[in-house]
Coordinates of C-alpha atoms and ligand atoms in Angstrom, one line a residue:
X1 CA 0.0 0.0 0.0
X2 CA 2.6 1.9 1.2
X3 CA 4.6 1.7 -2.0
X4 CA 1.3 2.2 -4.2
X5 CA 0.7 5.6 -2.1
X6 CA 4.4 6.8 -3.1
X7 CA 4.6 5.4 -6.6
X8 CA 1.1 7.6 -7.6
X9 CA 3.3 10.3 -5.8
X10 CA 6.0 9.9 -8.1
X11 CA 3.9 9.5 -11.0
X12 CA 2.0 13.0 -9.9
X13 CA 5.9 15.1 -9.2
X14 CA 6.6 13.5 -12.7
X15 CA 3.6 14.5 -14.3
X16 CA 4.2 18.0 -12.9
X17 CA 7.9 18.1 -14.2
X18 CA 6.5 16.7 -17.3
X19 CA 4.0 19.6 -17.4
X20 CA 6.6 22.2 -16.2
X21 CA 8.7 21.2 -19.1
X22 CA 6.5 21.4 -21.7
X23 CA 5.3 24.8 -20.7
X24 CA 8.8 26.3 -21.2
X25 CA 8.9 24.0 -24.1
X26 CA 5.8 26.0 -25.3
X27 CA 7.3 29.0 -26.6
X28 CA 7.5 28.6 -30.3
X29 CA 8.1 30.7 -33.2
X30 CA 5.2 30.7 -35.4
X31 CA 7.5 31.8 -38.2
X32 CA 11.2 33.1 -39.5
X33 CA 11.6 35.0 -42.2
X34 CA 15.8 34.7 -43.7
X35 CA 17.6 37.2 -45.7
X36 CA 21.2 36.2 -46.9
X37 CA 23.4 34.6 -48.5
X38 CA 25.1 31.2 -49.7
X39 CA 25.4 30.5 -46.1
X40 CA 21.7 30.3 -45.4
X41 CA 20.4 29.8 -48.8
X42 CA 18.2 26.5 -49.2
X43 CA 17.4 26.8 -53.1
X44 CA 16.4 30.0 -54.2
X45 CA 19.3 30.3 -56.8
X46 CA 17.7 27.0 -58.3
X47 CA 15.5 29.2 -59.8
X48 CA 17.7 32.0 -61.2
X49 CA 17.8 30.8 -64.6
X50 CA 21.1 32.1 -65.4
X51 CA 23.1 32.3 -62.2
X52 CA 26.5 30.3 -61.9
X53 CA 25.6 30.4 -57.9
X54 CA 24.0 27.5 -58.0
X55 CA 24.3 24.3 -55.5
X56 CA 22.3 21.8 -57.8
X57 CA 25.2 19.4 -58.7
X58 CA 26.9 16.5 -56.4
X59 CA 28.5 16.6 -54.5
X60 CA 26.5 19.0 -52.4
X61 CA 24.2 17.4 -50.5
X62 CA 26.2 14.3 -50.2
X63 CA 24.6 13.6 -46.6
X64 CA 21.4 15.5 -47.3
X65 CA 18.3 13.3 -46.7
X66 CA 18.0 11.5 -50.1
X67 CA 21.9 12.0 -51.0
X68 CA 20.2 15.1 -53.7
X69 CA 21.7 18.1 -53.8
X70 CA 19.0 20.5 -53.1
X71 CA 20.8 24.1 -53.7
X72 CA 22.4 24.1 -49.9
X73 CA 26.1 24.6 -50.1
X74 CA 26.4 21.9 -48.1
X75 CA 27.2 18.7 -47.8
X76 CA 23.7 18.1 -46.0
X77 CA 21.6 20.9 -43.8
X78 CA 23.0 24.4 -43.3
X79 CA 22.2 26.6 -40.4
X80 CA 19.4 28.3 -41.6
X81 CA 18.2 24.1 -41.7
X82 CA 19.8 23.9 -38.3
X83 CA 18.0 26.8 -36.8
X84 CA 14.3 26.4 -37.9
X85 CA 14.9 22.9 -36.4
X86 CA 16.2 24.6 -33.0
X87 CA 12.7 26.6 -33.4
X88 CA 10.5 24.3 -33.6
X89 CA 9.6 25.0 -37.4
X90 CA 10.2 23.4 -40.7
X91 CA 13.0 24.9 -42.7
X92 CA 11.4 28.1 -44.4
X93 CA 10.9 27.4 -48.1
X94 CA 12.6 29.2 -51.2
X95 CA 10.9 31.9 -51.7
X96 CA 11.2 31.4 -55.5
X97 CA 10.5 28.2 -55.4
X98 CA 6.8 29.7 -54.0
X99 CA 6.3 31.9 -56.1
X100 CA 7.4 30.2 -59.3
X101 CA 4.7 27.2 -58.4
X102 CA 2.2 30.2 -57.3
X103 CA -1.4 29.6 -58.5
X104 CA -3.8 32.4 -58.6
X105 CA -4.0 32.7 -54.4
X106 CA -2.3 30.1 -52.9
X107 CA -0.6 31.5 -49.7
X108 CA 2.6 31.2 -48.1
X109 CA 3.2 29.7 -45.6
X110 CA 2.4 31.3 -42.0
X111 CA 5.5 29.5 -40.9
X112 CA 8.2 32.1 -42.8
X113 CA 9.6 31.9 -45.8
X114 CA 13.3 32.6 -47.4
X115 CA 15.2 35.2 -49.7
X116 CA 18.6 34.1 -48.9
X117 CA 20.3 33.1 -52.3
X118 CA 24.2 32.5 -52.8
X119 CA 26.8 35.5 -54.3
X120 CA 24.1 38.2 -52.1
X121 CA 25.8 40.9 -50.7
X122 CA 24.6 44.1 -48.9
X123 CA 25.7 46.3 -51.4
X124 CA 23.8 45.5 -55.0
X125 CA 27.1 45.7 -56.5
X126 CA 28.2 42.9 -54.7
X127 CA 26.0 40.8 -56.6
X128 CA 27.9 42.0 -60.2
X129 CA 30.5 38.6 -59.8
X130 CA 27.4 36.3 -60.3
X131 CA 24.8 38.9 -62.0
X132 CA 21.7 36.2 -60.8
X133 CA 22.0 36.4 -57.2
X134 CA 19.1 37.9 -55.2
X135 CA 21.1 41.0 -53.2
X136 CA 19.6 42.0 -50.4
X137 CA 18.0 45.0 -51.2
X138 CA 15.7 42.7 -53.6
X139 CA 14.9 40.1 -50.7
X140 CA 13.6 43.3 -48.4
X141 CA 11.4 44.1 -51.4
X142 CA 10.3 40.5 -51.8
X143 CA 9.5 40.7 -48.2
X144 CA 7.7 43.8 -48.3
X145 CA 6.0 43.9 -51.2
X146 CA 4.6 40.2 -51.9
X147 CA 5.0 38.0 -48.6
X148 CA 3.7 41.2 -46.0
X149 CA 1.1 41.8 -47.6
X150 CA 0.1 37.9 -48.3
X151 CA 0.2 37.7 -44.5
X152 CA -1.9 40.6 -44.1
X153 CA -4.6 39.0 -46.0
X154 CA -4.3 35.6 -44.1
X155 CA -4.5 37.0 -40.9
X156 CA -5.5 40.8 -40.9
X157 CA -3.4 43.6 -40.2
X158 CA -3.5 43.5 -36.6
X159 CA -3.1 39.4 -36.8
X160 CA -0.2 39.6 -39.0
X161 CA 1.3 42.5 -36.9
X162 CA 1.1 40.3 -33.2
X163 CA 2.6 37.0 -35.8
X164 CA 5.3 38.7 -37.2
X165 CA 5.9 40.5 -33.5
X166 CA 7.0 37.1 -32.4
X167 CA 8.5 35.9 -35.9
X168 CA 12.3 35.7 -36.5
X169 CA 13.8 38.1 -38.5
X170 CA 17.5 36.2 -39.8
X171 CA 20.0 37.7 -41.6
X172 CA 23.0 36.2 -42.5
X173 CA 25.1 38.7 -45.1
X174 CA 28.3 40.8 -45.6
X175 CA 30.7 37.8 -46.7
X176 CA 30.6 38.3 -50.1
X177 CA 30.7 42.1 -49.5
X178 CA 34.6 41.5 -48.0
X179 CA 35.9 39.3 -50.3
X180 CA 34.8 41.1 -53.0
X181 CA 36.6 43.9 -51.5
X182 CA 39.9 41.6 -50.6
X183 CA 40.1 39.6 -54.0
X184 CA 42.6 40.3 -56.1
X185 CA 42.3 42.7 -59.2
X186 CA 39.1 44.2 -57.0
X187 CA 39.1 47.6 -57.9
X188 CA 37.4 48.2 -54.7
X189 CA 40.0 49.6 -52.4
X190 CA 40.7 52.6 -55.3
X191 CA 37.1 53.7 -54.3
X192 CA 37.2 54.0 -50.6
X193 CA 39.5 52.5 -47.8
X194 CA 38.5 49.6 -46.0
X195 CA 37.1 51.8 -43.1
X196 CA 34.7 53.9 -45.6
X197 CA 33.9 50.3 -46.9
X198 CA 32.5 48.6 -43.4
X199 CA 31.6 51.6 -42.7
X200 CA 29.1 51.9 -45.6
X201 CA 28.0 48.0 -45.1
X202 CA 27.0 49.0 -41.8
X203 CA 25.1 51.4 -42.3
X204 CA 23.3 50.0 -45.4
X205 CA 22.5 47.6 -43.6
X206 CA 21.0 49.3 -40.8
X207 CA 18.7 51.2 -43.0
X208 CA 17.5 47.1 -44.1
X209 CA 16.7 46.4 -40.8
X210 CA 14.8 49.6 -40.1
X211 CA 12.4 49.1 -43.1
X212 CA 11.6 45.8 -42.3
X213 CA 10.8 46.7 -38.8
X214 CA 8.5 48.7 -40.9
X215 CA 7.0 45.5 -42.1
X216 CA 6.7 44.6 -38.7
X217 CA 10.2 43.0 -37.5
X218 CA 10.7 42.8 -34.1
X219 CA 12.7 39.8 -33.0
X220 CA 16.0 39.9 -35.1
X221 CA 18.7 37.2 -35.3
X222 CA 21.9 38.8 -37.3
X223 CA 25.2 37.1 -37.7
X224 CA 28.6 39.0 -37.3
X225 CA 30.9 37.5 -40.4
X226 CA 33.0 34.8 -40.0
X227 CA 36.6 34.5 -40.1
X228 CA 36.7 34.4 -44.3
X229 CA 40.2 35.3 -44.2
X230 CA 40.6 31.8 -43.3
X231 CA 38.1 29.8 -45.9
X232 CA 40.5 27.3 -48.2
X233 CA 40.1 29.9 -50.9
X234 CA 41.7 32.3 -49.1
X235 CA 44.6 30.2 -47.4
X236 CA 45.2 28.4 -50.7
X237 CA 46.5 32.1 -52.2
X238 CA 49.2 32.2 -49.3
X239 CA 52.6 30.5 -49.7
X240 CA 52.3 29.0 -46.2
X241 CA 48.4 28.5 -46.3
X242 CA 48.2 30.9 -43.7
X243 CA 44.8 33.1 -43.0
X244 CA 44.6 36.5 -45.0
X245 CA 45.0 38.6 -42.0
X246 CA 44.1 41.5 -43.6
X247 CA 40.4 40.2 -44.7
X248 CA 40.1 39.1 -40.8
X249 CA 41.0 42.3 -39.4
X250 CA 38.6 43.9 -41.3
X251 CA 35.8 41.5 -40.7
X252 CA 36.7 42.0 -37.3
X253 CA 36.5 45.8 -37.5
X254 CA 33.2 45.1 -39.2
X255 CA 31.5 42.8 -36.5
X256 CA 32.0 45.6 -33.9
X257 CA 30.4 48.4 -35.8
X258 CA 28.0 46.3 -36.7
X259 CA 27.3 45.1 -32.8
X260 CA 27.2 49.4 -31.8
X261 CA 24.9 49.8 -34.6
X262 CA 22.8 47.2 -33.6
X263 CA 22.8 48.9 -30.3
X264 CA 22.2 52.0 -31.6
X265 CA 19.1 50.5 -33.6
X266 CA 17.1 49.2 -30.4
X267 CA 17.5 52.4 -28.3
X268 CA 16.7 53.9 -31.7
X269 CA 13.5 51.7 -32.3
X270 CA 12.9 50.5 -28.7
X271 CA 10.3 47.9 -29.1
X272 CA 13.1 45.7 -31.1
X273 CA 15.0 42.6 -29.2
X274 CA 17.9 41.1 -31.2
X275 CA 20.8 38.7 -30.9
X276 CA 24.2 39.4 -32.3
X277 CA 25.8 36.3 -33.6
X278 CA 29.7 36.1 -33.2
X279 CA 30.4 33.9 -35.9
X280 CA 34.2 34.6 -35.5
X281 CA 34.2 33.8 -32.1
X282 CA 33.3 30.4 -32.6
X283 CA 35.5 30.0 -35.2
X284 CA 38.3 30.7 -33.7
X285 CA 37.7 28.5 -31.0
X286 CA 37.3 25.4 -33.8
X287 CA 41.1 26.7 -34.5
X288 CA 42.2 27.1 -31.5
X289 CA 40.9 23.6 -29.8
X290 CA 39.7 21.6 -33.2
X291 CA 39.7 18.2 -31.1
X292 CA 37.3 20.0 -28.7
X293 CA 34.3 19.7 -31.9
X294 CA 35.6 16.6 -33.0
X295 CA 37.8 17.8 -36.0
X296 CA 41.0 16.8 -37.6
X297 CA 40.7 19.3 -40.4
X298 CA 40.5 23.3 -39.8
X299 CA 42.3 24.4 -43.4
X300 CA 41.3 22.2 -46.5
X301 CA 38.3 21.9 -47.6
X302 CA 36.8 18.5 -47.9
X303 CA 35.2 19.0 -51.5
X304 CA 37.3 19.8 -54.6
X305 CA 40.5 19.6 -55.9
X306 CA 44.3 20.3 -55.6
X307 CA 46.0 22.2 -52.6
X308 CA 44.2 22.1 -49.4
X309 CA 41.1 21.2 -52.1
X310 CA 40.5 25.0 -53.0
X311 CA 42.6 24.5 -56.4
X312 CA 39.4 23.6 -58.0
X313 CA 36.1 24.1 -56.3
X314 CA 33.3 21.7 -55.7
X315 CA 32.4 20.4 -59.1
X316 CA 31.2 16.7 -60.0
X317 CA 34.4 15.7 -61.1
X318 CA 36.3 17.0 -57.6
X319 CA 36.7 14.6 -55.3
X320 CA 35.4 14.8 -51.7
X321 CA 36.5 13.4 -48.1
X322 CA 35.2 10.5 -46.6
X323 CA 35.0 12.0 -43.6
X324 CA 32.4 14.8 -43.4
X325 CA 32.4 15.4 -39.4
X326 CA 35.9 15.8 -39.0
X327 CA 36.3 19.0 -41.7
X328 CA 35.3 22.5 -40.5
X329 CA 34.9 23.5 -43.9
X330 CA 33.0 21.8 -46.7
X331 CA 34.2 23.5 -50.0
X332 CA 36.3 26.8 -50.4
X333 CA 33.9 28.6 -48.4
X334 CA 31.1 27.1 -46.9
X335 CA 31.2 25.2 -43.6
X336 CA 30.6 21.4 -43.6
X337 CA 27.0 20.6 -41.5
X338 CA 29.2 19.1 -38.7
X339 CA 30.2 23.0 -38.0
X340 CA 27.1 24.7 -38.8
X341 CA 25.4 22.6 -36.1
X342 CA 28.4 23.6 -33.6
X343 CA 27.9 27.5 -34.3
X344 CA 23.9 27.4 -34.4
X345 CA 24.0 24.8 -30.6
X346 CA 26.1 27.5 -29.2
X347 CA 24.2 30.6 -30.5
X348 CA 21.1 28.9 -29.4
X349 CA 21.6 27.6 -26.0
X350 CA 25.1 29.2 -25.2
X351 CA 26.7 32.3 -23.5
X352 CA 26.8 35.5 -24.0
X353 CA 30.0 35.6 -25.2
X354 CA 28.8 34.3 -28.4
X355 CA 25.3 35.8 -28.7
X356 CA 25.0 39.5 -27.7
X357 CA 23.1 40.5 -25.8
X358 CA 20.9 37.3 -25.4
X359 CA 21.3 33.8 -27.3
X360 CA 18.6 33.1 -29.5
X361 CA 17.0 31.1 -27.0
X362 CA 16.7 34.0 -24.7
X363 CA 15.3 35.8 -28.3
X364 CA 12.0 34.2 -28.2
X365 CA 11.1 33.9 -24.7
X366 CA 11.8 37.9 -25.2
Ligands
NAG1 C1 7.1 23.3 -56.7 O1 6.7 22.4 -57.7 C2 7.7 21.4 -57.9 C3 7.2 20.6 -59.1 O2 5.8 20.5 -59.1 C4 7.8 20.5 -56.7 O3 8.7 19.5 -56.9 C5 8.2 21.4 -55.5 O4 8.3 20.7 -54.3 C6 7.3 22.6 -55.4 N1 7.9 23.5 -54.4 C7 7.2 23.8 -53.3 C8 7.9 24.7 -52.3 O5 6.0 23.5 -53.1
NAG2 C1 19.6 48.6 -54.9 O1 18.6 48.1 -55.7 C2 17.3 48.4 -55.3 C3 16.3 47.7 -56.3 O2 16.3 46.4 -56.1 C4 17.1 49.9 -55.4 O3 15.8 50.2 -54.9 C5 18.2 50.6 -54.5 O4 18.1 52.0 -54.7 C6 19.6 50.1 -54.9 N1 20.5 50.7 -54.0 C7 21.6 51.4 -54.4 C8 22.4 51.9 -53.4 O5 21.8 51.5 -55.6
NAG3 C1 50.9 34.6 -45.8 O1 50.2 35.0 -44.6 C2 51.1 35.5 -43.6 C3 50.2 35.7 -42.4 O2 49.1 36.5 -42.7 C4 51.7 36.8 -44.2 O3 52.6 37.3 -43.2 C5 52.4 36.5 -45.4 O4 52.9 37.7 -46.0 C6 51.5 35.8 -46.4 N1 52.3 35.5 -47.6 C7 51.8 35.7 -48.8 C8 52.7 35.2 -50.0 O5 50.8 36.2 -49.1
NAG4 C1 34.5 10.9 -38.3 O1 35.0 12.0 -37.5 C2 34.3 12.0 -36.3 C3 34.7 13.3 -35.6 O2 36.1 13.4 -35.5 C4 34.5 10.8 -35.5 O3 33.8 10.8 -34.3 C5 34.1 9.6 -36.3 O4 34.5 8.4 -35.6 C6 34.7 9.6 -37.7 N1 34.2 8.5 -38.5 C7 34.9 7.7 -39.2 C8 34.1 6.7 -40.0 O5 36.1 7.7 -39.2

């Protein structure tokens, strides 16, 4: 009897903690909306019809569900995959691949959609190497002129308002920007010095984030830039495949006016929460402590050909590692899945040091 009395009392604590769990468990974004570039993008450059940006051959997608490459520059999910997940929501779809299979008024989806597409950069110029990229100019407008007002429809203006209040806003951009800036023949640095240059990105970028807010923003995630002076492309042009310290000093420079103008935009905006994502942080960590994550490989990529394989890129014919979770970096730029799952666990759930000024945990309780 005895025992029956305390096993219904254990059942009844554990139904409680059960409870208590999934209460805190309960808070869900209904939605994320991404902006970016090859980083994040999930397939919109599929349907550029002339782009060379494209992530549609193997071996991309070598581990992806179905071994098909889907457009992710990736050898399976990328972080903007790796994030929704985190969420609680499916991966937001392409938004050209929505609107390209649009019928007369099918909606999108309430639970967010992309724009990022690979080559974007801030400026529109940035987007001259690969001509069919989406910059990121282009992806606001998609956003405020098609998907906004879509929503607004589905949900009136004052339920689309309270949705989107809770939505996140993901932006994931600038890399292209750089190494355009740092690649050799750019004719970049005869226009303005490096300062003017992150200056300008900045700033430009700002303006972006106060016109969706606009469009009713008001939880935004926004990576810092990674350290791309030490992608394969870049250590491949060194003698001693060392990192181009000049493209990490100014990426550097970049992320902090980026985190004071981030700052600057909530006390501007005030009903804004954000976190700051210190991509370079983590980075340098995989670098400094590689066995720590698990891998053997910080410098080559594990896709493509020749020195460190960032001779040739990631074509069919380049050959690829048979490891995938032991490589930081999956082709000349992009980082395997194994390390986008590193940097979006410890944005997520981790410390401060990474996420500023809240992880993006923190973010959606907000
Ligand atoms: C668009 O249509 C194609 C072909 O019918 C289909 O394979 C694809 O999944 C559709 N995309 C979306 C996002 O529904
Ligand atoms: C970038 O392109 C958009 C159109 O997509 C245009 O509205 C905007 O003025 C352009 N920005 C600059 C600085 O040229
Ligand atoms: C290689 O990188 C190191 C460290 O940044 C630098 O000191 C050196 O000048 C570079 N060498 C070449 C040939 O670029
Ligand atoms: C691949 O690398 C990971 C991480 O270092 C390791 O745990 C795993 O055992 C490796 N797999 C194989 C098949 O070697």
């Amino acid at each position: 009897m005895g025992l029956k009395v305390s096993t219904m009392t254990s059942l009844f604590l554990f139904s409680l903690l059960v409870l208590g769990f999934s209460f805190s468990e309960a808070q869900k974004v209904p939605g994320m909306y991404v902006f970016g570039d090859s980083l994040v993008d999930v397939g919109n450059n599929n349907h550029l019809k002339l782009s060379l940006a494209k992530a549609d051959f193997p071996h991309n997608g070598v581990d992806f569900p179905g071994k098909k490459p889907t457009g992710r520059f990736s050898n399976g999910h990328n972080s903007a995959d790796l994030l929704a997940e985190k969420a609680g929501i499916v991966t937001p779809p392409p938004y050209l691949s929505l609107v390209s299979n649009k019928t007369s008024n099918n909606a999108f989806p309430i639970t967010g959609v992309s724009f990022a597409s690979g080559g974007a950069g801030i400026f529109n110029s940035t987007d001259q190497l690969f001509k069919q990229s989406v910059p990121l100019s282009k992806q606001v407008e998609y956003y405020s002129t098609v998907v906004y007002q879509d929503l607004v429809r589905q949900l009136g203006s004052s339920g689309a308002q309270l949705h989107l209040s809770k939505s996140l806003f993901t932006v994931v951009i600038g890399s292209n920007d750089l190494l355009g800036y740092f690649s050799s023949g750019s004719d970049l640095p005869k226009k303005s010095t490096p300062q003017q240059y992150v200056d300008l990105m900045v700033l430009t970028l700002k303006q972006v984030l106060k016109s969706v807010h606009n469009f009713g923003a008001r939880k935004y995630v926004i990576a810092g830039i990674g350290a791309i002076g030490c992608c394969p492309s870049q250590r491949n042009q060194n003698k001693t495949e060392e990192c181009n310290e000049e493209a990490n000093y100014w990426t550097v420079k970049y992320n902090e006016g980026l985190k004071s103008m981030l700052q600057g935009l909530k006390s501007e905006l005030k009903d804004i929460d954000y976190s700051f994502l210190d991509i370079y942080g983590v980075f340098v960590r995989f670098i400094q402590t590689p066995s720590t994550f698990g891998f053997n490989e910080i410098k080559s990529a594990c896709c493509g050909l020749g020195n460190l394989r960032a001779q040739v890129p990631c074509v069919p014919v380049s050959s690829y590692c048979s490891n995938r979770s032991d490589h930081v970096f999956w082709d000349l730029y992009h980082p395997t899945e194994a390390a986008a799952r590193i940097f979006v666990d410890t944005i997520f759930h981790g410390s401060q040091q990474y996420a500023v000024p809240m992880n993006v945990e923190q973010l959606i309780g907000a």
